[in-house]
Structures are given as C-alpha cells and as structure tokens.
CSV table of C-alpha atoms in Angstrom, one decimal:
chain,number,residue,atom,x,y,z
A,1,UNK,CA,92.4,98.1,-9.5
A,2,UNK,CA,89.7,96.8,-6.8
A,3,UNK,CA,86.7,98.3,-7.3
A,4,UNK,CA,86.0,101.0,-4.2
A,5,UNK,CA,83.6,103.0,-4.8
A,6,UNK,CA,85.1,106.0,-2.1
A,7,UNK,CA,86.8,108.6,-2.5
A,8,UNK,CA,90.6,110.0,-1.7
A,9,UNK,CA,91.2,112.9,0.8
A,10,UNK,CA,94.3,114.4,1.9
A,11,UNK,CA,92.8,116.8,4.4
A,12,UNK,CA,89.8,117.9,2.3
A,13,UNK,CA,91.6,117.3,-1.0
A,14,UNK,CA,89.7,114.9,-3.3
A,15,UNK,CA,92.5,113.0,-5.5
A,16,UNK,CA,89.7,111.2,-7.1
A,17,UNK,CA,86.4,109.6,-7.6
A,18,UNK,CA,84.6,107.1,-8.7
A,19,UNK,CA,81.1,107.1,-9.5
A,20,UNK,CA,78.5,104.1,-11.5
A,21,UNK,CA,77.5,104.2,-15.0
A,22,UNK,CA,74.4,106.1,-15.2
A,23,UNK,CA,72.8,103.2,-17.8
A,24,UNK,CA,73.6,100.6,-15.4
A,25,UNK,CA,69.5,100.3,-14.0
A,26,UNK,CA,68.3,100.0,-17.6
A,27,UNK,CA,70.7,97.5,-18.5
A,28,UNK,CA,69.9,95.4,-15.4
A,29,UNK,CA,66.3,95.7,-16.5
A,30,UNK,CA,67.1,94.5,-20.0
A,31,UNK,CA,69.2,91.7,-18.3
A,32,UNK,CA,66.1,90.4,-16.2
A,33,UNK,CA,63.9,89.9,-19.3
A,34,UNK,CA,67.0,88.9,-21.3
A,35,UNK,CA,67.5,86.6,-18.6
A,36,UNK,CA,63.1,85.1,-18.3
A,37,UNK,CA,63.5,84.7,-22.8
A,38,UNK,CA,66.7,82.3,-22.2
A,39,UNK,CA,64.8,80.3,-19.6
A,40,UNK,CA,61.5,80.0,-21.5
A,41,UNK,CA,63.9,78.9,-24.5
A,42,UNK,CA,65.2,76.3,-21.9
A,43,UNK,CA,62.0,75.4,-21.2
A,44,UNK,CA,60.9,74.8,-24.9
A,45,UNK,CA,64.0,72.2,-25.3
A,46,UNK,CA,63.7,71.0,-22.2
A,47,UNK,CA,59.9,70.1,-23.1
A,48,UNK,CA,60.5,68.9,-26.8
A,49,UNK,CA,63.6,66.4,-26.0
A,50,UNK,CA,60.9,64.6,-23.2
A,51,UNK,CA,57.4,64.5,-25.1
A,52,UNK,CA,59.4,63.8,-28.6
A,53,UNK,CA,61.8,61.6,-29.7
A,54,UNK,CA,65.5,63.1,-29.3
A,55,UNK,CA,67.4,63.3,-32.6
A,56,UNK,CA,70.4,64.4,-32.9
A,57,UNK,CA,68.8,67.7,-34.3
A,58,UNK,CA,67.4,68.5,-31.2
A,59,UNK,CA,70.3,67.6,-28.6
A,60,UNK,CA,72.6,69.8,-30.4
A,61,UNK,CA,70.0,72.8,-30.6
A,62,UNK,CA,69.7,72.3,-26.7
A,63,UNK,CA,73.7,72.2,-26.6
A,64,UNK,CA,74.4,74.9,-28.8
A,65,UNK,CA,71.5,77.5,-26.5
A,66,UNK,CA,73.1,76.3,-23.4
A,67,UNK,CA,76.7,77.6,-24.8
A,68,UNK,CA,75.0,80.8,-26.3
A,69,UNK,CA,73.7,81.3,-23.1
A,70,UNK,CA,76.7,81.0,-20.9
A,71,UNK,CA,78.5,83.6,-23.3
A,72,UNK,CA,75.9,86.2,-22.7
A,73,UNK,CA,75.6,85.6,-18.9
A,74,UNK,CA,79.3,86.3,-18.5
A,75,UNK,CA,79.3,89.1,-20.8
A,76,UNK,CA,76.2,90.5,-18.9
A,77,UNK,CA,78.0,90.4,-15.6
A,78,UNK,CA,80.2,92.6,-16.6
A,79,UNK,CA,77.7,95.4,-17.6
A,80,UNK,CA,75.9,94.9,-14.1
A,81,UNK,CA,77.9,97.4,-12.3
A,82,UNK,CA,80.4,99.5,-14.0
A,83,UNK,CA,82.3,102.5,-12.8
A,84,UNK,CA,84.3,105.6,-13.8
A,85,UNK,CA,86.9,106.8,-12.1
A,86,UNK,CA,87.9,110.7,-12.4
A,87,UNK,CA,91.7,111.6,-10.8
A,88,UNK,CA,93.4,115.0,-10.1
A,89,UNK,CA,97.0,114.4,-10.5
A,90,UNK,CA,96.9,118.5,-10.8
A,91,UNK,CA,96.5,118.4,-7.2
A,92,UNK,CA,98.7,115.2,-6.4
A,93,UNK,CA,101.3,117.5,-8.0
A,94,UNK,CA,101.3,120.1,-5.7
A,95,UNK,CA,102.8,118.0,-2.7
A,96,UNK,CA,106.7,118.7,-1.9
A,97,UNK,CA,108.6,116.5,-4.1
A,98,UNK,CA,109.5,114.8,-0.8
A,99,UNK,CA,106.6,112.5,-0.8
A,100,UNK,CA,106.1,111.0,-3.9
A,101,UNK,CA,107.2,107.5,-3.7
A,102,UNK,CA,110.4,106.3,-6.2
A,103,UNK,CA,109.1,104.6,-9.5
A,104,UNK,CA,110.9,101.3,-11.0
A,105,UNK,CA,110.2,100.8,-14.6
A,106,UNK,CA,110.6,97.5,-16.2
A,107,UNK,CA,110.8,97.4,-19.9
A,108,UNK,CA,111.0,94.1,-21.5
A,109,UNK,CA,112.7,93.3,-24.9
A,110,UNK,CA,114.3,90.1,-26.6
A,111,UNK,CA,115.1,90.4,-30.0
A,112,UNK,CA,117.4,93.1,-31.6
A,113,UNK,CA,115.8,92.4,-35.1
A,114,UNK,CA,111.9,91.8,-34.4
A,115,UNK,CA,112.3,94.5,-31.7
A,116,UNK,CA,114.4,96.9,-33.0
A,117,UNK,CA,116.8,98.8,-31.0
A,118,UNK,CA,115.5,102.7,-31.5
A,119,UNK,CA,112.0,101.4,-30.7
A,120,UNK,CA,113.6,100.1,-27.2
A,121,UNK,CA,115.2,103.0,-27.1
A,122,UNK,CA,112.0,105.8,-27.4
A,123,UNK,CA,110.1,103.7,-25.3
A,124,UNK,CA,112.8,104.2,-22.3
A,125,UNK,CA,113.3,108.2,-23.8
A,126,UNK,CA,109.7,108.3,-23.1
A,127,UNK,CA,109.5,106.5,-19.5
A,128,UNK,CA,112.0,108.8,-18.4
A,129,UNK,CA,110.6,111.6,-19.3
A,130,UNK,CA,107.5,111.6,-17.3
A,131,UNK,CA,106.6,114.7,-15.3
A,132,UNK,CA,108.0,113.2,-11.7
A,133,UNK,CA,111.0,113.9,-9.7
A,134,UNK,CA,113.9,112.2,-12.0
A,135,UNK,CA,115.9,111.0,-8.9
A,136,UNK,CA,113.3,109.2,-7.9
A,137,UNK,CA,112.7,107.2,-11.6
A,138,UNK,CA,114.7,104.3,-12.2
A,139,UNK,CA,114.1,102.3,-16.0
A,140,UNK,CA,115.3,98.7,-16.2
A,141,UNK,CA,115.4,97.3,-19.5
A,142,UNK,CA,115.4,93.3,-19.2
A,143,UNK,CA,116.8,92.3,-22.8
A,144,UNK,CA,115.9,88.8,-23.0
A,145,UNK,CA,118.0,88.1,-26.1
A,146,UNK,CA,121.4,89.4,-24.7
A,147,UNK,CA,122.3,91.3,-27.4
A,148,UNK,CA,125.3,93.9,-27.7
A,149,UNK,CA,123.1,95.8,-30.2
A,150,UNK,CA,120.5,96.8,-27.8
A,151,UNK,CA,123.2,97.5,-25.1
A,152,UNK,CA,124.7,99.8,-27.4
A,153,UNK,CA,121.1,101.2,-28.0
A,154,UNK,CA,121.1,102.2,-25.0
A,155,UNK,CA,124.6,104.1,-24.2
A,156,UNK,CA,123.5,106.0,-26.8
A,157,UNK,CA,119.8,106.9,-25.1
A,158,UNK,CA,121.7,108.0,-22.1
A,159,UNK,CA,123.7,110.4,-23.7
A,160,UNK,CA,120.4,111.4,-26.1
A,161,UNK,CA,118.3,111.8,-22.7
A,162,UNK,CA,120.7,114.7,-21.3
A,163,UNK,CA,119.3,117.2,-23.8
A,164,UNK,CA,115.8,115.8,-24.6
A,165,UNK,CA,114.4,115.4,-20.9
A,166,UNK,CA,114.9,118.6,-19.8
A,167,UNK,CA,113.5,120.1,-23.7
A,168,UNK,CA,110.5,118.2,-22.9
A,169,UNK,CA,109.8,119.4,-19.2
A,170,UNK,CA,110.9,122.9,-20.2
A,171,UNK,CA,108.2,123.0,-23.1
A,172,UNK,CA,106.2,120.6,-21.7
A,173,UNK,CA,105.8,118.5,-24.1
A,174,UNK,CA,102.6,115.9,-24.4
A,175,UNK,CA,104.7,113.1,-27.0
A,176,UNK,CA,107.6,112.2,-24.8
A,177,UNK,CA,108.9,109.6,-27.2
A,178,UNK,CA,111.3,111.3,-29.5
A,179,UNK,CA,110.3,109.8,-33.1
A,180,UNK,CA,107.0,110.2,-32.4
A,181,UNK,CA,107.5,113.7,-31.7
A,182,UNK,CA,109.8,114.8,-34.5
A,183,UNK,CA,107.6,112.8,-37.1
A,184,UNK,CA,104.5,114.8,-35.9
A,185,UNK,CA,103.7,117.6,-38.9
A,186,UNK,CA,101.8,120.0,-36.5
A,187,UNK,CA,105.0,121.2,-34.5
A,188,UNK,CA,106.2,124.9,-35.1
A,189,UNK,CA,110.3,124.1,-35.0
A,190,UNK,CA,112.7,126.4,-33.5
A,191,UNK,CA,116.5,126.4,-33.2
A,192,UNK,CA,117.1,124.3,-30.1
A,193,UNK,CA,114.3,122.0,-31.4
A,194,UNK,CA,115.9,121.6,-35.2
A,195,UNK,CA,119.2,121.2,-33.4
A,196,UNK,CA,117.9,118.5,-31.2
A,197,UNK,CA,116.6,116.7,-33.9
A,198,UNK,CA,119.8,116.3,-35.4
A,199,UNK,CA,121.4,114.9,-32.1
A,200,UNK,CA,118.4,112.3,-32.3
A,201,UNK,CA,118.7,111.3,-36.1
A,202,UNK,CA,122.5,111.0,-35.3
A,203,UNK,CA,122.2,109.0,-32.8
A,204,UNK,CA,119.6,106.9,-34.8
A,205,UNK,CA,122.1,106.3,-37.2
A,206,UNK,CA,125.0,105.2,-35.5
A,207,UNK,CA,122.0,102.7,-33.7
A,208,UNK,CA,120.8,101.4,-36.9
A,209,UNK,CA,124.5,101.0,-38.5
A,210,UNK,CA,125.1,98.7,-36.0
A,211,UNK,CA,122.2,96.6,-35.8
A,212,UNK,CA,122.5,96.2,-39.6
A,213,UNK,CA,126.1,95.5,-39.5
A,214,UNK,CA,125.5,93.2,-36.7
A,215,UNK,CA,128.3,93.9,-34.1
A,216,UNK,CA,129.4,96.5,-32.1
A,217,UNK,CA,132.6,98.2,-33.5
A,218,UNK,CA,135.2,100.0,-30.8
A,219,UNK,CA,135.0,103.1,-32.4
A,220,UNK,CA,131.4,102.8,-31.7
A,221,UNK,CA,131.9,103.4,-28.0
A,222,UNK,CA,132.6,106.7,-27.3
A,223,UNK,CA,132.5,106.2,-23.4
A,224,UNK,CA,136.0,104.5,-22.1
A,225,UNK,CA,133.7,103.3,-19.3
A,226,UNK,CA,131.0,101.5,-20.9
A,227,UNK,CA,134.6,99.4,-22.9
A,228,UNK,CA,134.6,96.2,-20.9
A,229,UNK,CA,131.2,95.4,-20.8
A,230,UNK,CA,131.4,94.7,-24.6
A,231,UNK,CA,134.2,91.8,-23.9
A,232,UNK,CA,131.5,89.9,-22.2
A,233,UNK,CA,130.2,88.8,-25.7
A,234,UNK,CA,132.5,86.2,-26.9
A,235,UNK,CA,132.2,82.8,-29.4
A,236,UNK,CA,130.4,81.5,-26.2
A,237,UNK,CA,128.2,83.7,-25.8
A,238,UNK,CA,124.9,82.7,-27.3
A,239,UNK,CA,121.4,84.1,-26.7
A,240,UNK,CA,120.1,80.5,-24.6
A,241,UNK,CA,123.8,80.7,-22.9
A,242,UNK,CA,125.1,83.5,-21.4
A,243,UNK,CA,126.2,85.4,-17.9
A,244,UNK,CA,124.0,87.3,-16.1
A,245,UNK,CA,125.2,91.5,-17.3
A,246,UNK,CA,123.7,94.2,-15.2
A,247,UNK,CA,125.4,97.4,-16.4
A,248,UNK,CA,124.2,101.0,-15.0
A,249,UNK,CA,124.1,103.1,-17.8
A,250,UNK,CA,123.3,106.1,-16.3
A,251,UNK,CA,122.9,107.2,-12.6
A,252,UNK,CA,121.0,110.3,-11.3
A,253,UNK,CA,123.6,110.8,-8.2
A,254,UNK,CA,125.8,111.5,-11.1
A,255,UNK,CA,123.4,112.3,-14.3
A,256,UNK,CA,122.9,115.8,-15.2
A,257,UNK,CA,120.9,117.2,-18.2
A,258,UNK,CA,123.5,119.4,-20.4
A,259,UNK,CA,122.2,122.6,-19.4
A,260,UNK,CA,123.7,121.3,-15.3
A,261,UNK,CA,119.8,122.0,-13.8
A,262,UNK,CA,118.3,118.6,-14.5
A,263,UNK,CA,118.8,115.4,-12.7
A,264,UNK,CA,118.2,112.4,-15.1
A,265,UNK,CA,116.5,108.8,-14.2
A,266,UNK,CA,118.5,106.0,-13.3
A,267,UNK,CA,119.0,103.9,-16.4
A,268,UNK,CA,119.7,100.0,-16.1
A,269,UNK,CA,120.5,97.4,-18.6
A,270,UNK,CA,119.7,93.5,-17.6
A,271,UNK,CA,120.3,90.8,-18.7
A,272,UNK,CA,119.7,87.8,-17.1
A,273,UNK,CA,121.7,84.4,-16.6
A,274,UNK,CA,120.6,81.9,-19.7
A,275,UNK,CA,121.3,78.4,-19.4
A,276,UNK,CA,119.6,75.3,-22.5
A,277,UNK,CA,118.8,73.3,-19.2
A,278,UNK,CA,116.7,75.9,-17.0
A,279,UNK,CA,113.5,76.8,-18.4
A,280,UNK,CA,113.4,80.7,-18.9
A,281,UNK,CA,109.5,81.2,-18.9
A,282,UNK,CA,109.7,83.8,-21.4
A,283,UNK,CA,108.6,87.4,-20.8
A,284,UNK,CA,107.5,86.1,-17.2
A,285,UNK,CA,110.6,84.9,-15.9
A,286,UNK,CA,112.2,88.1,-17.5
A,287,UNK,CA,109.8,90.3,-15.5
A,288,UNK,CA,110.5,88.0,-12.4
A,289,UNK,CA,114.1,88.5,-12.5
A,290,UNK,CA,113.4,92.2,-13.0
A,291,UNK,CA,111.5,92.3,-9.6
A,292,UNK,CA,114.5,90.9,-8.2
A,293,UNK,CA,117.0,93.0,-9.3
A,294,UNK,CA,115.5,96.0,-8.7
A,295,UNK,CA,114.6,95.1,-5.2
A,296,UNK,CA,118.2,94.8,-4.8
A,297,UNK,CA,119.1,98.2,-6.3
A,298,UNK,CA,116.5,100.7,-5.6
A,299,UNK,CA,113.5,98.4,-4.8
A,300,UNK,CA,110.6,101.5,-5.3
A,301,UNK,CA,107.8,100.8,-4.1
A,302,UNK,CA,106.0,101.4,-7.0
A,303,UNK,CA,106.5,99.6,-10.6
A,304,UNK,CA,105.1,100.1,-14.0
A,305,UNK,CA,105.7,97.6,-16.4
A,306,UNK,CA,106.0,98.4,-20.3
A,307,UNK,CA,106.1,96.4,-23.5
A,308,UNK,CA,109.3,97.5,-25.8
A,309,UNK,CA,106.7,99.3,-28.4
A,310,UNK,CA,104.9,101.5,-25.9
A,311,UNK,CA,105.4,105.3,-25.5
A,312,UNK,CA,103.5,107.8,-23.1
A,313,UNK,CA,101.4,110.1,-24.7
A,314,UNK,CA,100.8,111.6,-21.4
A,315,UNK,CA,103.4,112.4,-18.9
A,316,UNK,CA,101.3,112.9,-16.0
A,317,UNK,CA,100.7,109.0,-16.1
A,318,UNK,CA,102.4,107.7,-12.6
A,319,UNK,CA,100.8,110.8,-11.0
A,320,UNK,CA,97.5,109.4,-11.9
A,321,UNK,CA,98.3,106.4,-10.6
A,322,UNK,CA,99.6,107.3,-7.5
A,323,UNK,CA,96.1,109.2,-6.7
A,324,UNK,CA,95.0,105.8,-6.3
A,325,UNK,CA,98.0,103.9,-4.5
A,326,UNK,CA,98.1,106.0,-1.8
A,327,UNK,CA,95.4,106.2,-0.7
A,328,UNK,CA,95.4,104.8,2.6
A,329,UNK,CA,91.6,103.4,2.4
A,330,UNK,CA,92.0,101.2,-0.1
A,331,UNK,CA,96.1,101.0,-0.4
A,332,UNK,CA,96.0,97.5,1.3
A,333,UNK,CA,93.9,96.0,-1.0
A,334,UNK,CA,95.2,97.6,-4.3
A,335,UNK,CA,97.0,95.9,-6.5
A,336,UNK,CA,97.5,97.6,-9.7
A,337,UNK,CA,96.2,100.1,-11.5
A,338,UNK,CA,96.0,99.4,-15.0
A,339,UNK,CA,95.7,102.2,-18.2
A,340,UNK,CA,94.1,101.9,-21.1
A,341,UNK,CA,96.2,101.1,-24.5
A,342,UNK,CA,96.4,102.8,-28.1
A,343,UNK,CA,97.8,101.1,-31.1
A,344,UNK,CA,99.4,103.1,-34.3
A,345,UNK,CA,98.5,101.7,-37.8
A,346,UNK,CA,96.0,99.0,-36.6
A,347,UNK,CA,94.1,99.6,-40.2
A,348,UNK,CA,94.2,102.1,-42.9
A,349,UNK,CA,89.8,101.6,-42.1
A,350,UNK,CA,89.9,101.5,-38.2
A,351,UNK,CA,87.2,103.6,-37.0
A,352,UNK,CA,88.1,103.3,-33.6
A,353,UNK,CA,90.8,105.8,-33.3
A,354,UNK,CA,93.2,103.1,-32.5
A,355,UNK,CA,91.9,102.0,-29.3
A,356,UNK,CA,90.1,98.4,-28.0
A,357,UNK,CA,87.0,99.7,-27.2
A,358,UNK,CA,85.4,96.7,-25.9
A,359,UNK,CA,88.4,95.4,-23.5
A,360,UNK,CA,88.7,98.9,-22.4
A,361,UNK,CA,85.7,101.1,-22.5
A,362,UNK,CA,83.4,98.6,-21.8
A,363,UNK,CA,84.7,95.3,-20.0
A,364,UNK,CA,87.2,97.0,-18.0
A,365,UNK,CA,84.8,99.6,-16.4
A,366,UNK,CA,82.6,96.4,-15.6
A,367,UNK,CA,85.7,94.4,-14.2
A,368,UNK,CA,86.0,97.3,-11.8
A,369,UNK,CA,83.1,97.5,-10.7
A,370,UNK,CA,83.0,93.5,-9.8
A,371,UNK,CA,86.6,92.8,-8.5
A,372,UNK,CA,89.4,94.9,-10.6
A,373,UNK,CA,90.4,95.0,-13.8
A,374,UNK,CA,92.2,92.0,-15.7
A,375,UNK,CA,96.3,92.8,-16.3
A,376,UNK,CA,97.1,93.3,-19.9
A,377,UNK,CA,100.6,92.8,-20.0
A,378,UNK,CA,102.1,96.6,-19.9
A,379,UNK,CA,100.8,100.3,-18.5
A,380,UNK,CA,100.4,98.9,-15.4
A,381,UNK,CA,101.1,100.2,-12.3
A,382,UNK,CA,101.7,97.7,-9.7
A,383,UNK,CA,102.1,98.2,-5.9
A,384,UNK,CA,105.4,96.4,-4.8
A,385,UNK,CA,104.1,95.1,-1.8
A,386,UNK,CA,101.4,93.0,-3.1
A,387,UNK,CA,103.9,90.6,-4.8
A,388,UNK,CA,105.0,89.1,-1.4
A,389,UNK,CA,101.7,87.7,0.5
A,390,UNK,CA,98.7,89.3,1.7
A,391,UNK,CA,99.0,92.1,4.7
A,392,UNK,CA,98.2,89.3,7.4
A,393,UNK,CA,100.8,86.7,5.8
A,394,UNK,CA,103.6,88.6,4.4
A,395,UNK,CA,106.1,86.4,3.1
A,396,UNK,CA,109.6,87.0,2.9
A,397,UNK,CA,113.0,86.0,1.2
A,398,UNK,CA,116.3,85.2,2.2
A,399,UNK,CA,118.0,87.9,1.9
A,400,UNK,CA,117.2,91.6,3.8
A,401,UNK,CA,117.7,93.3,0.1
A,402,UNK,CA,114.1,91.7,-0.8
A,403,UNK,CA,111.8,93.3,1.8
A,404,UNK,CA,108.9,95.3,0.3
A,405,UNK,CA,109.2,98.0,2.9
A,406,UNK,CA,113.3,98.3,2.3
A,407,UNK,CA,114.6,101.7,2.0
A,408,UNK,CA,117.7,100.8,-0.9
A,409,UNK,CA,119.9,104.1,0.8
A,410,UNK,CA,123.0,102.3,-0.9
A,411,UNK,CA,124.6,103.8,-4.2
A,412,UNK,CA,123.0,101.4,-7.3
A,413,UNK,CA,126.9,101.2,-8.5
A,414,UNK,CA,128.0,99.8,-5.2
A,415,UNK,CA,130.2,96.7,-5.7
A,416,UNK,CA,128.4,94.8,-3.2
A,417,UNK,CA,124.6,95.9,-4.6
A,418,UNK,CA,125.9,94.6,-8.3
A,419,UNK,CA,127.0,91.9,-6.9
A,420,UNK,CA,123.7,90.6,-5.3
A,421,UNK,CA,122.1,92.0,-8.1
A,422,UNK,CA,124.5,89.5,-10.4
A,423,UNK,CA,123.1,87.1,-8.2
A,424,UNK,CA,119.8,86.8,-8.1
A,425,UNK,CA,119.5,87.4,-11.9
A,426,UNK,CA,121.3,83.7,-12.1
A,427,UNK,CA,119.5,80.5,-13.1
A,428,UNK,CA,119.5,78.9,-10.0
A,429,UNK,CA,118.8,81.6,-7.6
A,430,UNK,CA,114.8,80.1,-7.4
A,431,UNK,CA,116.4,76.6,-6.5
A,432,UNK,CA,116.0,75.6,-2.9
A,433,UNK,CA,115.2,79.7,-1.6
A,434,UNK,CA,112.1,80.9,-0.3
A,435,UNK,CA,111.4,82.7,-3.4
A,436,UNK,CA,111.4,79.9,-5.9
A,437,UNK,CA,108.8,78.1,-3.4
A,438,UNK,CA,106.9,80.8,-2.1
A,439,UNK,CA,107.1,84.3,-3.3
A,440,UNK,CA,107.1,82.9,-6.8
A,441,UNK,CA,104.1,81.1,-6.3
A,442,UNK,CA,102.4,83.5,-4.1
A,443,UNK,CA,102.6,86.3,-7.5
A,444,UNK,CA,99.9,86.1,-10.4
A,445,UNK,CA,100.8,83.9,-13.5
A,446,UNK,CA,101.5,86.5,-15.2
A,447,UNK,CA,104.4,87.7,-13.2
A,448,UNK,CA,106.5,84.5,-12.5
C-alpha cells in the first residue's frame, strides 16, 4: 500500500492508523556516521590507487567496497522511515452489510499432482469462509493444467462448504481451512464437530481415489448437472491444448448452507483456452485471464489473489483490508494492500515461528514508509480499478463488461455472461483489442 501517514474517519470513526517506528532517529544517526566511515574508506582507495602503483590487489579491493557499499545504502533506505499501521476491522464490521464492496478471489493452480487437489480444495474452504457477507464473495479457481481431477475436487468442496461455512461462523472459528482445523490437537470435539469431520474425510477420499486412479469415474459424480462438463476431456484434450471451461460450481442466488440460513460464496472453476503456439505466461497470464473473466461475471471491485497452498488463519482478513481501500483520502492512490505470509514446516530448527522476518517485519514496514510495499505473489488485496490507467487517464476495453466501475446486476449463469466469459478466456482475445495493447501493458509485470 502507499505509504500515507493519515488517518481513516467515517464521521469520527478511526478505521486505522499509521504511525513511524520509534527507532527510526537513532538509526538515521547511525546511518550518517555509517555513511562519513564508507566515504573515508573511499577516500583511502581513492588515495592509494593515485600515489601507488595499481595492482590488481588494489582495483578489486576498490571494486569489491564500492559493491559492499551499494548493498548497504539500499538496505539503509529502507530503515529510514518505517511505519506501522494499526486497523479496526471491529468497527468496519459494524456498517450495514449493504456497504461492504463484493470480493473476487482468484486462486491459481496447475498441476493435480505437485498441487494436489484437497490442498486446492482447503485453500478455497478457507477463502469462503471469511467473516463477510457470502453473497457478496465470489472464488475463482484458475487451473492452469486443465485437469478433471481438480474439477472434481471442487464439486466436492461445494457440497463440503454447505455444512462447514456456517459451523465456522456459528463457532467462529479462527482456522478456516478444514485440515488444518481437524488435525489441530487443542480442539474440544463435539457431535456436530465429529460428524463433520467424517463428511470432510469422506469427501477427502473420494478426492484422493481419483487423483490416484487418475480419471474421473461416472459414479463419481453424484450431481446430474455437473455430467457434461466431464465429456469436454477427450483423447484431444491435452494440458498445452484444450477449450476454454468455465463451470459455476456453486451460486449464492441459489447456494444455501444445509441448515437453509446461510448463503454460500459463488464458487467458479476456470480454465482457460491453451494452444502449443500462444505463449501462456504462466501463473501471470493465468491471473490475467482471471481478471477478465471475473469482470465479465461479477467484476467486484475488490480482489485478493491466493496461491493454491495458502489458508486464512484469520477470517477478518478482507475487513482489514477494506479499512484501508476505502478510505476516500488515499483510495485513489491505493493500490493494494498486501499481508504478511506464514509457512508450515519450514525447518524442524526454525526459530522464527514460520514467518520471513526480514521481507516482512523489517523491509516491508520500510517499503511503506518510502512508496508501498513490494507484491509477493498471494494475500493481496488489490483495488480493481487501478488495473486500468491512472484516475486522469483511465483506459478502457472493448467491451462494456470490462469497466472498473461496472455493476455485473446479471445472473453469473446467464448464457450470454458464460458466453463472453468463454470468450475472453480464449487465446486470441489479447490480439488486435485494446486490452492486449493497453490495459495489459498498463498492469504491473506481475499481473499480465
């Protein structure tokens, strides 16, 4: 996020605040004679290589101070004016349901086997789950590889979510991703808990038969509707040549929790067109594509992008987020806002508690205090608008469906929205349109 150091009112409601490292002034002072020892140092060389001879000795000493130096200075910069940011999403919470934006989440996968399937799977259990209105949620999971098993993964999450979204809200529950949670030793289990687990390790069987027997039997799918989509993987179908398949798997016009009370999050499967002679761009052009569709379907105006192996460990998390995004001082200028990351199992010795505490306790505070944080590749929040051009200079593309400020008011299983949506998932849809030669190059590298 940009680094503004003011803070968020709604009426006289602070949604958060930002405030400098109390060590920065000692640090600067440390910097300044840091700063007079490198040039004296500089001077020393400088002085030897023109009253001596210069050996090689001597140039590379010079050479090797020079890089040394240049490492520090750009290190240092970063410890000249960090910040810490404190948000309320307790009071964010409190508005009417009304006015909190919709959410797209874009999950990316691509291999059934080095990604498996139930790890896809918890990740979107987890997304869903988030304490936010669930009509207003939609997860897209972009499955790079094409696979049927993932698909499959899927239809079965749908049903699994029913029962496990509203047991997490009504007991709110912290570890939204079902294996985590039901692994976890320090839970007290009651009957609807034990019974759910059983739903969840059933379902993670029938998953894992499949992906180990490679193929998706028919007496696998238990939903006549979900039938068709599964002829779509022929001989032909290959994972570098295949049809663009966009299949809603569950809708929350439609999607009820089991009890009748709960509306569940839209749930969308993508897979994009693959052809051996247009270049894919990996993870990018699947998160390009994702931008796309969604902004065809429900087009939120707010995204959060996840890798296949996250999980929430705090279901607050887009509230957070939004105490920053709307704020109407510094909304224009926003970008993203980017969260922190934890990893499970780094080392049987990490010390660390899992987490990179240099890129995030220490060089992202400093990056936000310059000019915003660096993106790391998933728990980021990112502002819709910002993809197409600054306030000034918005830039547009062909079609109506991919305006920023749309309001999608269609049904996301219309014929004519899947039908778009089909479209601009395809190979050539960059070729010759204002999105291939402008949008696309007016977005960061990392989302083309």
């Amino acid at each position: 996020m940009e680094a503004h150091n003011r803070k968020h009112s709604v009426g006289d409601t602070t949604l958060h605040t930002c405030h400098p490292c109390r060590r920065t002034v000692p640090y600067r002072i440390y910097a300044v004679i840091h700063t007079c020892g490198i040039l004296a140092l500089m001077y020393h060389h400088v002085n030897s290589l023109l009253t001596a001879d210069t050996t090689l000795i001597t140039s590379l000493l010079l050479l090797s101070d020079v890089i040394l130096a240049f490492m520090w200075a750009t290190s240092a910069f970063l410890r000249f004016n960090p910040v810490h940011r404190s948000e309320y999403p307790e009071i964010y919470a409190a508005k009417p349901k009304e006015e909190f934006p919709k959410l797209d989440v874009f999950i990316c996968t691509a291999d059934p086997y080095k990604e498996p399937p139930m790890m896809v799977v918890n990740t979107a259990l987890s997304a869903m789950a988030f304490d936010y209105p669930s009509d207003k949620v939609s997860v897209y999971v972009s499955d790079d590889g094409g696979s049927s098993l993932t698909l499959f993964a899927l239809m079965e999450a749908a049903k699994f979510s029913k029962h496990w979204l509203p047991y997490c809200k009504n007991n709110n529950i912290q570890d939204r991703s079902p294996e985590v949670y039901f692994s976890s030793k320090s839970h007290t289990w009651d009957d609807e808990a034990d019974n759910l687990k059983m739903l969840y390790e059933d379902m993670k069987s029938r998953v894992e038969h499949v992906v180990d027997s490679g193929k998706v039997e028919t007496e696998y799918i238990t939903c006549d509707h979900f039938r068709g989509v599964f002829d779509l993987w022929t001989h032909k179908f290959t994972r570098q040549e295949h049809p663009t398949i966009i299949q809603v798997l569950q809708n929350s016009e439609t999607g009820m929790g089991h009890t009748g009370k709960y509306i569940v999050p839209n749930l969308i499967y993508v897979s994009r067109e693959k052809s051996k002679v247009s270049p894919h761009h990996f993870k990018a052009g699947a998160l390009n594509t994702l931008l796309r569709v969604s902004g065809v379907i429900t087009n939120s105006p707010v995204i959060l992008t996840l890798d296949c192996d996250m999980y929430s460990n705090d279901p607050t998390t887009p509230v957070r987020a939004l105490c920053y995004l709307t704020d109407p001082k510094i909304k224009s200028g926003l970008g993203y806002v980017q969260f922190p990351q934890k990893f499970q199992g780094v080392s049987k010795n990490d010390i660390y508690a899992c987490e990179y505490k240099r890129l995030f306790d220490i060089n992202m505070i400093g990056f936000d205090g310059i000019m915003g944080p660096n993106y790391v590749g998933t728990g980021c929040f990112f502002n819709r608008r910002v993809f197409y051009g600054p306030p000034s200079n918005m830039i547009l593309a062909e079609i109506d469906e991919h305006n920023p400020n749309r309001i999608a008011d269609k049904s996301i299983e219309a014929k004519d929205v899947l039908e778009l949506a089909h479209n601009v998932a395809g190979c050539n849809y960059e070729h010759n349109t204002n999105w291939g030669s402008k949008v696309r190059e007016n977005q960061p590298s990392h989302i083309r």
